[in-house]
Amino acid sequence: MPELPDLVVFAENLSRQFTGERIVEAVWHGRGGRVSPSAEELPRALVGRTISGVERWGKEICFLLDNGQRFCVHLMLSGRFILAPTGKHPHSAILTLGLERGTLTIQDPKGLVSVTLDPPPRNVPDALETNAELLQRLLAARPKMGIKAFLIDQTILRGIGNAYADEILWKARIHPRSITGKIPGEALHSFAGAVHAVLDGAAERIRREHPSIIGGEVRDFLAVHNPSRQLSPTGHPIRVETVSSKKTYFTDEQILYE
Amino acid sequence: MPELPDLVVFAENLSRQFTGERIVEAVWHGRGGRVSPSAEELPRALVGRTISGVERWGKEICFLLDNGQRFCVHLMLSGRFILAPTGKHPHSAILTLGLERGTLTIQDPKGLVSVTLDPPPRNVPDALETNAELLQRLLAARPKMGIKAFLIDQTILRGIGNAYADEILWKARIHPRSITGKIPGEALHSFAGAVHAVLDGAAERIRREHPSIIGGEVRDFLAVHNPSRQLSPTGHPIRVETVSSKKTYFTDEQILYE
DNA sequence: GCCCCAAACAACGA
DNA sequence: CTCGTTGTTTGGGG
């Protein structure tokens, strides 16, 4: 499952590639996936529209349409975008969008992808809006959660998944079992800084190393949430435990606030 | 806090004493307590009515009125009924009912008592309706609870509180940390039998030893939920632990099903 | 690994 | 040690 930095680059590349293209066909394959408002409505809403841009919205990729509507795709666990020659329908295709110069398919072997036309606005900040004051406010509002559960809760802050939560907590030197309300105010600047350093840095790296990526995920450079590493970049052994019901990678460099 | 057997005897005694009496005054003292529909409505609904009976309903004591309405009192943690000479208002009085031949006061130092006129019917069986088939059905409906939490949950079965839950589980030889869905069907007859043996036996004992009791609680004869005992009646040391967030007394005679 | 829902659990106040 | 309410955690299914 791609996470926020992957999605940032996907959106850039999809936008570059498809802005200005008209949708000539939309086929819902009916073999899984969730669609709102309905599979019948979808082609009527999409076909004939021109894509005026593509952007990341939390963990979703949204196609902006020329009539002001937004068509958003959540890739969930195993969804991915695929470019195929016009008319081709790859395996486990959920939705195929025929465009003027090619076919964009959303594929998902697990069939969990969710697509939504004009999703309701969410009153939840995006992870890239993070700063110390915002963190302070969000932490104060939920003072007795595990910090790991807090970071990946999309109703609190949008965009961070399991892998990057570990990366951020390691960068901030905060133990994943720490309690939200116990993290001292003095730590919040470096915490907020870690959010940006990790997410922006990862997006920049993916952008540089995979300039036209629109699918899959790039994880090989992660510092601790990385099964191929035994030691953190600073040489401390990486532990793997279940924290807040999630597989969690961390080291003893991280301070436990509880 | 009186529990079911105490309340059974309270209801008998209040019924004997007040059936046929007319309510001539009802004073809500406004120093705590919860009243439904409202403190203003209450005197209008009660004054002038004649009490046609008193009965226990779950953990509540209900006064049946001659117009078919029911006036129910939940004593919560520290509420109690007190008889006072007409016109007297004891300390921490919540509600005073002036009757033809005396004054019945509901007193509660913690101010948690709740009184309700015509409480809505609850679709929940009473503990004294317990039999093996009922237990089977209720356990199957909530198969992954702790059995202690199950027994004291008033939305599942009405009337059992913390102390008698321990007594019943000891009598049934079921460990309080057992999981509802893991208790074997063969144990349900003795489990249901234990519910009745404990509750009916306690009521009978209270009735015999305190023939006119309407307040307080009698606990001195409890087998395990009893700080004055070190050993169960069968000579096993009594353990005290927190189970399902409640102080729980049990012994190693009780089988853990999990 | 994702989201949603429902059930179970814990904490707090009245 | 009671009942609500609210918030958090956990488990299952798509």
Coordinates of C-alpha atoms (C1' of nucleotides) in Angstrom, one line a residue, chain B residues 112 142-146 245, chain C residues 7-11 13-14:
Chain B
L112 CA -27.1 9.6 43.0
R142 CA -22.4 -12.1 23.8
P143 CA -19.8 -14.7 23.4
K144 CA -16.6 -12.8 24.1
M145 CA -17.3 -11.0 27.3
G146 CA -15.8 -11.7 30.7
S245 CA -12.8 -3.3 36.5
Chain C
dA7 C1' -18.5 -5.3 20.4
dA8 C1' -15.8 -5.0 24.5
dC9 C1' -13.4 -2.1 27.7
dA10 C1' -12.0 1.8 30.5
dA11 C1' -12.5 6.4 32.7
dG13 C1' -18.9 12.5 36.5
dA14 C1' -23.4 12.7 38.8

